[in-house]
Amino acid sequence: MTQRVRVQNFTVSRDGIGAGEDQSLEQPFGHVNPGELMAWALETASVPARAEPGGTRGLEDYFTRDFAHGIGAEIMGRHKFGHQRGPWPDDGWIGWWGEEPPFHTPVFVLTHHPHPDLTLGETTFHFLDASPQEALARAKDAADGKDVRIGGGVTTLREFLEADLVDEMHVAIAPLEYETGLRLWENPEELTDRFHLEQITAASGATHCFFWRR
Amino acid sequence: MTQRVRVQNFTVSRDGIGAGEDQSLEQPFGHVNPGELMAWALETASVPARAEPGGTRGLEDYFTRDFAHGIGAEIMGRHKFGHQRGPWPDDGWIGWWGEEPPFHTPVFVLTHHPHPDLTLGETTFHFLDASPQEALARAKDAADGKDVRIGGGVTTLREFLEADLVDEMHVAIAPLEYETGLRLWENPEELTDRFHLEQITAASGATHCFFWRR
């Protein structure tokens, strides 16, 4: 089996915005409300964030239940780990994902500033000053033959798309507009030179875009 | 985790027909052409029947790639195993699934006629003269905490639905009509007294119905 590089459940608004630029400890997505943006996923039974039993088991549950299947490592930008900029403060903060992060694999966090490895539950974060190509080589090696997830945020995903390193991508378009913020695209058709694109609108109102290489 | 009883990728025509009544060795689905009925699944990258690389990785690939996830046993009717009726002939025939069946779990085959266990690849077929309730108890026990798939055919699935033993069900409706054959339902709304129902039509032309308990 070839190792694939996949994007899963990445969500943007109708105008392509995945997060605000004004990120802070209190607001990981800045002015964007993640509960609103990710509403389609949070309703499902299999979303990792679900604390209570219940949730839907319709179409969109297939996307959240696929999250861990066949994935051996994740790559994320520094701002998906935490709000800090510049050299890491020695403040003991363990990032947004808490004591039991939902990844359960090695996670490579892209940062220009050195930081020791951090193991929380079944997830080990490795902090890497590397190009997308270098980071991907490390992640593939760590993934034990399984696929690598590009976890975002917007800036990181754009870099991997620009370097043409993504094989397969599921992006949900939430029925919202934000006007300002970090923008993934003007529209999904931008990528159809390289990818097949299938789009479908679910009962939640979100439109799901599936990309795979031509 | 509760063990669930699930139906996956079961496909019927617009008029509810999943197979012909005139099953034979040469025609496992009788007058129904399975390549036509299952076209939506056969196009996908993850369908177990795929011999060659390639295939689509859009929406419908999520359904075929979910086939093995979390499933610890299957229950099927005798006619999903083979075409024979009555006492089993001692002819060495190993059923339609060949030397490497796609199940990779214990499979319980419902039949009134005794037959020794049969192990092929990673799949062991157990032949059982039992009610749906009894068969399900056996399958749950064998599933090692995982879910049980009700694999069909139509008659077996109807029996499990009538006994109210199904928790979750994905049925695809192919854009075809057969008029005669083994009929699952008049229409999917028949089941909405017990199940939530979400329906969506994919690019292939198939309409996917998702049922989960109210």
Short mmCIF file of C-alpha atoms in Angstrom, two decimals:
data_model
loop_
_atom_site.label_atom_id
_atom_site.label_comp_id
_atom_site.label_asym_id
_atom_site.label_seq_id
_atom_site.Cartn_x
_atom_site.Cartn_y
_atom_site.Cartn_z
CA MET A 1 0.00 0.00 0.00
CA THR A 2 1.29 3.45 -0.93
CA GLN A 3 1.30 5.94 1.92
CA ARG A 4 -1.08 8.75 1.14
CA VAL A 5 -1.13 12.31 2.41
CA ARG A 6 -4.63 13.20 3.47
CA VAL A 7 -6.67 16.11 4.75
CA GLN A 8 -9.76 15.23 6.76
CA ASN A 9 -12.74 17.25 7.98
CA PHE A 10 -11.04 20.59 7.36
CA THR A 11 -13.78 23.22 7.48
CA VAL A 12 -14.04 26.67 5.93
CA SER A 13 -16.81 29.20 5.44
CA ARG A 14 -18.51 29.84 2.06
CA ASP A 15 -15.95 32.59 1.51
CA GLY A 16 -13.09 30.17 2.20
CA ILE A 17 -12.14 31.28 5.72
CA GLY A 18 -10.98 28.64 8.21
CA ALA A 19 -9.98 30.84 11.17
CA GLY A 20 -9.56 34.45 12.25
CA GLU A 21 -6.16 36.15 12.32
CA ASP A 22 -6.72 37.38 15.88
CA GLN A 23 -5.95 34.06 17.61
CA SER A 24 -5.53 34.13 21.40
CA LEU A 25 -5.51 31.69 24.31
CA GLU A 26 -9.21 32.33 24.83
CA GLN A 27 -10.08 32.26 21.12
CA PRO A 28 -8.15 29.56 19.24
CA PHE A 29 -10.00 30.49 16.03
CA GLY A 30 -9.94 34.27 16.66
CA HIS A 31 -13.24 35.93 15.71
CA VAL A 32 -14.42 32.67 14.12
CA ASN A 33 -16.60 30.57 16.44
CA PRO A 34 -15.39 26.96 16.03
CA GLY A 35 -18.66 25.57 17.43
CA GLU A 36 -20.49 27.33 14.62
CA LEU A 37 -17.95 26.56 11.91
CA MET A 38 -17.68 22.87 12.89
CA ALA A 39 -21.37 22.42 13.74
CA TRP A 40 -21.79 19.71 11.08
CA ALA A 41 -19.09 17.56 12.78
CA LEU A 42 -20.03 18.28 16.38
CA GLU A 43 -23.51 16.81 15.81
CA THR A 44 -22.12 13.43 14.80
CA ALA A 45 -21.73 10.41 17.07
CA SER A 46 -18.07 9.80 16.18
CA VAL A 47 -16.54 13.26 16.59
CA PRO A 48 -13.53 12.94 18.94
CA ALA A 49 -14.71 16.00 20.92
CA ARG A 50 -17.95 14.28 21.95
CA ALA A 51 -18.15 13.93 25.71
CA GLU A 52 -21.65 12.46 25.89
CA PRO A 53 -23.19 9.43 24.16
CA GLY A 54 -25.61 10.18 21.34
CA GLY A 55 -25.10 12.14 18.16
CA THR A 56 -26.14 11.43 14.59
CA ARG A 57 -25.12 8.39 12.55
CA GLY A 58 -26.05 9.71 9.14
CA LEU A 59 -23.83 10.71 6.25
CA GLU A 60 -21.57 13.09 8.14
CA ASP A 61 -20.72 10.52 10.78
CA TYR A 62 -18.76 8.63 8.09
CA PHE A 63 -16.38 11.58 7.87
CA THR A 64 -15.76 11.89 11.59
CA ARG A 65 -15.53 8.15 12.16
CA ASP A 66 -12.88 7.94 9.43
CA PHE A 67 -10.62 10.36 11.33
CA ALA A 68 -8.30 7.78 12.90
CA HIS A 69 -8.55 5.03 10.29
CA GLY A 70 -5.32 4.34 8.48
CA ILE A 71 -3.58 7.46 9.79
CA GLY A 72 -0.12 6.99 11.32
CA ALA A 73 1.04 10.59 11.86
CA GLU A 74 -0.19 14.18 11.67
CA ILE A 75 1.56 17.38 10.63
CA MET A 76 0.20 20.64 12.02
CA GLY A 77 1.22 24.28 12.11
CA ARG A 78 2.32 25.79 15.39
CA HIS A 79 -0.94 27.70 15.76
CA LYS A 80 -2.97 24.52 15.79
CA PHE A 81 -0.97 23.54 18.88
CA GLY A 82 -1.14 26.85 20.76
CA HIS A 83 -1.49 30.61 20.58
CA GLN A 84 2.11 31.56 21.39
CA ARG A 85 4.41 33.35 18.94
CA GLY A 86 8.21 33.59 18.99
CA PRO A 87 10.44 31.64 21.41
CA TRP A 88 8.45 29.20 23.56
CA PRO A 89 7.80 30.50 27.08
CA ASP A 90 8.65 28.02 29.85
CA ASP A 91 5.18 28.27 31.37
CA GLY A 92 4.22 24.59 31.57
CA TRP A 93 1.24 25.07 29.26
CA ILE A 94 0.63 21.87 27.24
CA GLY A 95 -1.31 23.32 24.33
CA TRP A 96 -4.98 23.30 23.46
CA TRP A 97 -5.32 19.55 23.20
CA GLY A 98 -5.03 18.84 26.91
CA GLU A 99 -3.93 15.68 28.67
CA GLU A 100 -5.61 13.32 26.17
CA PRO A 101 -5.19 14.71 22.66
CA PRO A 102 -7.38 13.04 20.02
CA PHE A 103 -4.52 12.13 17.66
CA HIS A 104 -3.05 8.93 19.22
CA THR A 105 -0.10 9.06 16.80
CA PRO A 106 3.11 11.06 16.46
CA VAL A 107 2.29 14.71 15.63
CA PHE A 108 4.83 16.99 13.97
CA VAL A 109 4.37 20.65 14.90
CA LEU A 110 6.04 23.10 12.49
CA THR A 111 7.83 25.90 14.34
CA HIS A 112 11.04 27.91 13.87
CA HIS A 113 11.66 27.75 17.61
CA PRO A 114 13.04 24.66 19.38
CA HIS A 115 10.82 22.81 21.86
CA PRO A 116 11.36 19.40 23.50
CA ASP A 117 9.13 16.47 22.55
CA LEU A 118 5.92 16.32 24.53
CA THR A 119 4.00 13.09 25.20
CA LEU A 120 0.39 13.41 26.31
CA GLY A 121 -1.71 10.27 26.52
CA GLU A 122 -1.04 8.27 23.34
CA THR A 123 0.12 11.33 21.38
CA THR A 124 3.72 12.54 21.11
CA PHE A 125 4.27 16.04 19.73
CA HIS A 126 7.59 16.58 17.93
CA PHE A 127 8.49 20.22 17.20
CA LEU A 128 10.18 20.68 13.85
CA ASP A 129 11.83 23.56 12.02
CA ALA A 130 11.48 22.11 8.54
CA SER A 131 10.14 22.62 5.03
CA PRO A 132 6.90 20.83 4.10
CA GLN A 133 8.95 18.24 2.17
CA GLU A 134 11.25 17.57 5.13
CA ALA A 135 8.39 17.42 7.61
CA LEU A 136 6.52 14.99 5.37
CA ALA A 137 9.54 12.71 5.08
CA ARG A 138 9.77 12.61 8.89
CA ALA A 139 6.05 12.00 9.29
CA LYS A 140 5.96 9.21 6.69
CA ASP A 141 8.83 7.53 8.44
CA ALA A 142 7.03 7.76 11.79
CA ALA A 143 3.67 6.63 10.37
CA ASP A 144 4.66 2.96 10.20
CA GLY A 145 3.34 2.47 6.68
CA LYS A 146 0.09 4.29 7.34
CA ASP A 147 -1.11 7.57 5.84
CA VAL A 148 -0.12 11.04 7.01
CA ARG A 149 -2.75 13.64 7.90
CA ILE A 150 -2.12 17.30 7.17
CA GLY A 151 -4.08 18.73 10.07
CA GLY A 152 -3.91 22.44 9.26
CA GLY A 153 -4.38 25.28 10.08
CA VAL A 154 -5.07 27.24 6.95
CA THR A 155 -1.48 28.48 6.50
CA THR A 156 0.03 25.02 6.85
CA LEU A 157 -2.50 23.45 4.52
CA ARG A 158 -1.86 26.15 1.90
CA GLU A 159 1.87 25.46 2.10
CA PHE A 160 1.35 21.72 1.55
CA LEU A 161 -1.02 22.37 -1.35
CA GLU A 162 1.40 24.84 -2.93
CA ALA A 163 4.17 22.23 -2.62
CA ASP A 164 1.76 19.72 -4.27
CA LEU A 165 2.18 17.24 -1.43
CA VAL A 166 -1.48 16.44 -0.76
CA ASP A 167 -3.01 13.29 -2.32
CA GLU A 168 -6.53 13.41 -0.96
CA MET A 169 -8.61 16.04 0.76
CA HIS A 170 -12.00 16.40 2.41
CA VAL A 171 -12.97 20.01 3.04
CA ALA A 172 -16.37 20.94 4.44
CA ILE A 173 -17.88 24.30 3.53
CA ALA A 174 -20.05 25.57 6.38
CA PRO A 175 -23.08 27.71 5.46
CA LEU A 176 -21.51 30.88 6.89
CA GLU A 177 -19.52 33.89 5.67
CA TYR A 178 -16.83 35.69 7.67
CA GLU A 179 -15.41 38.23 5.15
CA THR A 180 -12.07 38.47 6.99
CA GLY A 181 -9.66 35.88 8.34
CA LEU A 182 -7.30 33.18 7.12
CA ARG A 183 -8.48 32.12 3.70
CA LEU A 184 -7.91 28.67 2.17
CA TRP A 185 -9.21 29.53 -1.29
CA GLU A 186 -11.48 31.74 -3.33
CA ASN A 187 -13.36 28.60 -4.34
CA PRO A 188 -12.72 24.84 -4.51
CA GLU A 189 -12.58 24.81 -8.33
CA GLU A 190 -9.11 26.41 -8.07
CA LEU A 191 -7.74 22.94 -7.42
CA THR A 192 -9.40 21.00 -10.22
CA ASP A 193 -6.33 21.21 -12.44
CA ARG A 194 -4.72 18.64 -10.13
CA PHE A 195 -7.64 16.97 -8.39
CA HIS A 196 -10.92 15.31 -9.16
CA LEU A 197 -13.57 17.19 -7.21
CA GLU A 198 -16.90 15.86 -5.97
CA GLN A 199 -19.24 18.10 -3.96
CA ILE A 200 -22.36 17.24 -2.02
CA THR A 201 -24.53 19.22 0.37
CA ALA A 202 -25.61 17.35 3.50
CA ALA A 203 -28.65 17.74 5.74
CA SER A 204 -26.62 19.97 8.11
CA GLY A 205 -26.27 22.58 5.36
CA ALA A 206 -22.53 21.95 4.98
CA THR A 207 -21.21 21.18 1.50
CA HIS A 208 -18.57 18.47 1.49
CA CYS A 209 -15.78 18.66 -1.09
CA PHE A 210 -13.73 15.56 -1.89
CA PHE A 211 -10.50 15.93 -3.83
CA TRP A 212 -8.33 13.13 -5.14
CA ARG A 213 -5.49 13.23 -7.63
CA ARG A 214 -6.17 13.13 -11.35
CA MET B 1 -18.65 0.72 23.94
CA THR B 2 -21.96 -0.92 23.18
CA GLN B 3 -21.89 -3.51 20.43
CA ARG B 4 -24.06 -2.37 17.56
CA VAL B 5 -25.79 -4.37 14.85
CA ARG B 6 -25.12 -2.77 11.51
CA VAL B 7 -26.03 -3.09 7.84
CA GLN B 8 -23.50 -1.71 5.38
CA ASN B 9 -23.65 -1.00 1.65
CA PHE B 10 -26.78 -3.09 1.11
CA THR B 11 -28.13 -2.13 -2.30
CA VAL B 12 -31.61 -2.28 -3.77
CA SER B 13 -33.32 -0.89 -6.86
CA ARG B 14 -35.72 2.08 -6.80
CA ASP B 15 -38.50 -0.46 -6.46
CA GLY B 16 -36.80 -2.06 -3.46
CA ILE B 17 -35.44 -5.22 -5.11
CA GLY B 18 -32.06 -6.55 -3.95
CA ALA B 19 -31.85 -9.80 -5.93
CA GLY B 20 -33.81 -12.05 -8.25
CA GLU B 21 -35.59 -15.19 -7.05
CA ASP B 22 -34.01 -17.31 -9.80
CA GLN B 23 -30.60 -17.67 -8.14
CA SER B 24 -28.19 -20.21 -9.67
CA LEU B 25 -24.47 -21.03 -9.57
CA GLU B 26 -23.93 -18.87 -12.63
CA GLN B 27 -26.20 -16.05 -11.48
CA PRO B 28 -25.86 -15.36 -7.72
CA PHE B 29 -28.36 -12.49 -8.01
CA GLY B 30 -30.67 -14.28 -10.47
CA HIS B 31 -31.94 -11.94 -13.20
CA VAL B 32 -30.46 -8.96 -11.33
CA ASN B 33 -27.01 -7.98 -12.63
CA PRO B 34 -24.88 -7.31 -9.53
CA GLY B 35 -22.36 -5.24 -11.52
CA GLU B 36 -25.19 -2.91 -12.50
CA LEU B 37 -26.87 -2.90 -9.08
CA MET B 38 -23.60 -2.31 -7.20
CA ALA B 39 -22.04 0.03 -9.79
CA TRP B 40 -21.78 2.87 -7.24
CA ALA B 41 -19.57 0.70 -4.99
CA LEU B 42 -17.53 -0.99 -7.70
CA GLU B 43 -16.25 2.40 -8.90
CA THR B 44 -14.71 3.21 -5.52
CA ALA B 45 -11.07 2.70 -4.55
CA SER B 46 -11.86 0.79 -1.35
CA VAL B 47 -14.36 -1.82 -2.53
CA PRO B 48 -13.09 -5.26 -1.45
CA ALA B 49 -13.77 -6.68 -4.92
CA ARG B 50 -11.30 -4.29 -6.58
CA ALA B 51 -8.49 -6.23 -8.24
CA GLU B 52 -6.68 -3.26 -9.80
CA PRO B 53 -5.40 -0.04 -8.23
CA GLY B 54 -7.40 3.10 -8.98
CA GLY B 55 -11.04 3.89 -8.31
CA THR B 56 -12.71 6.98 -6.94
CA ARG B 57 -12.03 8.54 -3.54
CA GLY B 58 -15.10 10.73 -3.34
CA LEU B 59 -18.14 10.45 -1.12
CA GLU B 60 -19.00 6.84 -1.88
CA ASP B 61 -15.52 5.62 -1.03
CA TYR B 62 -16.29 6.44 2.62
CA PHE B 63 -18.98 3.76 2.58
CA THR B 64 -16.84 1.03 1.07
CA ARG B 65 -13.78 1.89 3.17
CA ASP B 66 -15.91 1.64 6.32
CA PHE B 67 -16.80 -1.99 5.52
CA ALA B 68 -14.28 -3.65 7.85
CA HIS B 69 -13.97 -0.94 10.49
CA GLY B 70 -15.22 -1.97 13.87
CA ILE B 71 -16.93 -5.14 12.62
CA GLY B 72 -16.18 -8.37 14.48
CA ALA B 73 -18.61 -10.83 12.90
CA GLU B 74 -21.15 -11.15 10.09
CA ILE B 75 -24.45 -12.96 9.85
CA MET B 76 -25.66 -13.99 6.41
CA GLY B 77 -28.40 -16.10 4.92
CA ARG B 78 -27.49 -19.37 3.23
CA HIS B 79 -28.08 -17.92 -0.22
CA LYS B 80 -25.40 -15.29 0.27
CA PHE B 81 -23.00 -18.20 0.76
CA GLY B 82 -24.09 -20.35 -2.17
CA HIS B 83 -26.88 -21.38 -4.52
CA GLN B 84 -27.62 -24.80 -3.05
CA ARG B 85 -30.96 -25.69 -1.45
CA GLY B 86 -31.76 -28.56 0.94
CA PRO B 87 -29.14 -30.90 2.43
CA TRP B 88 -25.60 -29.80 1.52
CA PRO B 89 -24.07 -31.88 -1.29
CA ASP B 90 -20.59 -33.23 -0.57
CA ASP B 91 -19.14 -31.68 -3.72
CA GLY B 92 -16.16 -29.75 -2.32
CA TRP B 93 -17.55 -26.42 -3.49
CA ILE B 94 -16.48 -23.65 -1.09
CA GLY B 95 -19.13 -21.05 -1.87
CA TRP B 96 -19.08 -17.87 -3.90
CA TRP B 97 -16.46 -16.10 -1.82
CA GLY B 98 -13.52 -18.21 -2.92
CA GLU B 99 -10.24 -18.90 -1.16
CA GLU B 100 -9.92 -15.35 0.28
CA PRO B 101 -13.35 -14.13 1.37
CA PRO B 102 -13.49 -10.39 2.09
CA PHE B 103 -14.90 -10.77 5.63
CA HIS B 104 -11.81 -11.58 7.75
CA THR B 105 -14.04 -12.36 10.75
CA PRO B 106 -16.27 -15.21 11.87
CA VAL B 107 -19.31 -15.43 9.59
CA PHE B 108 -22.52 -17.15 10.71
CA VAL B 109 -24.47 -18.70 7.84
CA LEU B 110 -28.12 -19.38 8.63
CA THR B 111 -29.25 -22.78 7.34
CA HIS B 112 -31.55 -25.56 8.49
CA HIS B 113 -29.05 -28.16 7.26
CA PRO B 114 -25.88 -29.05 9.18
CA HIS B 115 -22.50 -28.22 7.65
CA PRO B 116 -19.03 -28.35 9.23
CA ASP B 117 -17.16 -25.08 9.90
CA LEU B 118 -15.18 -23.87 6.93
CA THR B 119 -12.07 -21.69 7.24
CA LEU B 120 -10.93 -19.84 4.12
CA GLY B 121 -8.14 -17.28 4.48
CA GLU B 122 -8.96 -15.19 7.56
CA THR B 123 -12.66 -15.99 7.45
CA THR B 124 -14.35 -18.88 9.26
CA PHE B 125 -17.91 -19.76 8.22
CA HIS B 126 -20.05 -21.30 10.94
CA PHE B 127 -23.33 -22.87 9.76
CA LEU B 128 -26.18 -22.31 12.17
CA ASP B 129 -29.78 -23.47 12.44
CA ALA B 130 -30.99 -20.67 14.68
CA SER B 131 -33.46 -17.84 15.12
CA PRO B 132 -32.22 -14.30 14.43
CA GLN B 133 -31.98 -13.71 18.21
CA GLU B 134 -29.92 -16.87 18.76
CA ALA B 135 -27.66 -16.18 15.79
CA LEU B 136 -27.08 -12.63 16.99
CA ALA B 137 -26.13 -13.82 20.48
CA ARG B 138 -23.56 -16.19 18.92
CA ALA B 139 -22.21 -13.48 16.61
CA LYS B 140 -21.91 -10.89 19.39
CA ASP B 141 -20.02 -13.38 21.45
CA ALA B 142 -17.64 -14.12 18.58
CA ALA B 143 -17.18 -10.44 17.67
CA ASP B 144 -14.80 -9.73 20.54
CA GLY B 145 -16.55 -6.52 21.57
CA LYS B 146 -16.89 -5.21 18.04
CA ASP B 147 -20.06 -4.66 16.03
CA VAL B 148 -21.99 -7.32 14.12
CA ARG B 149 -22.82 -6.88 10.45
CA ILE B 150 -26.06 -8.24 9.06
CA GLY B 151 -24.83 -9.03 5.58
CA GLY B 152 -28.09 -10.04 3.90
CA GLY B 153 -29.48 -11.18 1.54
CA VAL B 154 -32.91 -9.59 1.40
CA THR B 155 -34.72 -12.38 3.26
CA THR B 156 -32.24 -12.43 6.13
CA LEU B 157 -32.21 -8.66 6.45
CA ARG B 158 -36.01 -8.58 6.51
CA GLU B 159 -36.02 -11.15 9.30
CA PHE B 160 -33.61 -9.10 11.40
CA LEU B 161 -35.59 -5.90 10.79
CA GLU B 162 -38.85 -7.66 11.69
CA ALA B 163 -37.25 -8.88 14.93
CA ASP B 164 -36.09 -5.27 15.54
CA LEU B 165 -32.48 -6.33 15.95
CA VAL B 166 -30.83 -3.76 13.67
CA ASP B 167 -29.30 -0.62 15.22
CA GLU B 168 -27.90 1.12 12.18
CA MET B 169 -28.29 0.66 8.45
CA HIS B 170 -26.87 2.03 5.24
CA VAL B 171 -28.91 1.06 2.19
CA ALA B 172 -28.05 2.37 -1.27
CA ILE B 173 -30.83 2.77 -3.83
CA ALA B 174 -29.48 2.22 -7.33
CA PRO B 175 -31.14 4.18 -10.17
CA LEU B 176 -32.75 1.05 -11.64
CA GLU B 177 -36.08 -0.77 -11.50
CA TYR B 178 -36.52 -4.54 -11.70
CA GLU B 179 -40.26 -5.01 -11.05
CA THR B 180 -39.80 -8.60 -9.85
CA GLY B 181 -37.45 -10.22 -7.35
CA LEU B 182 -36.73 -10.24 -3.64
CA ARG B 183 -38.02 -7.00 -2.21
CA LEU B 184 -36.63 -5.27 0.89
CA TRP B 185 -39.34 -2.61 1.14
CA GLU B 186 -41.91 -0.59 -0.71
CA ASN B 187 -39.97 2.52 0.30
CA PRO B 188 -37.47 3.52 3.02
CA GLU B 189 -40.02 5.66 4.90
CA GLU B 190 -41.61 2.40 6.16
CA LEU B 191 -38.90 2.29 8.80
CA THR B 192 -39.05 5.85 10.12
CA ASP B 193 -41.21 4.85 13.07
CA ARG B 194 -38.09 3.26 14.59
CA PHE B 195 -35.22 4.96 12.82
CA HIS B 196 -33.94 8.39 11.96
CA LEU B 197 -33.56 8.50 8.18
CA GLU B 198 -31.22 10.69 6.18
CA GLN B 199 -31.10 10.40 2.37
CA ILE B 200 -28.65 11.84 -0.10
CA THR B 201 -28.09 11.29 -3.82
CA ALA B 202 -24.46 10.94 -4.89
CA ALA B 203 -22.75 11.69 -8.20
CA SER B 204 -23.12 8.02 -9.23
CA GLY B 205 -26.91 8.42 -9.24
CA ALA B 206 -27.37 6.17 -6.21
CA THR B 207 -29.36 7.51 -3.27
CA HIS B 208 -27.84 6.59 0.08
CA CYS B 209 -30.20 6.00 3.02
CA PHE B 210 -28.83 6.11 6.57
CA PHE B 211 -30.92 4.75 9.40
CA TRP B 212 -30.14 4.96 13.07
CA ARG B 213 -32.35 4.31 16.04
CA ARG B 214 -34.68 7.02 17.39
#
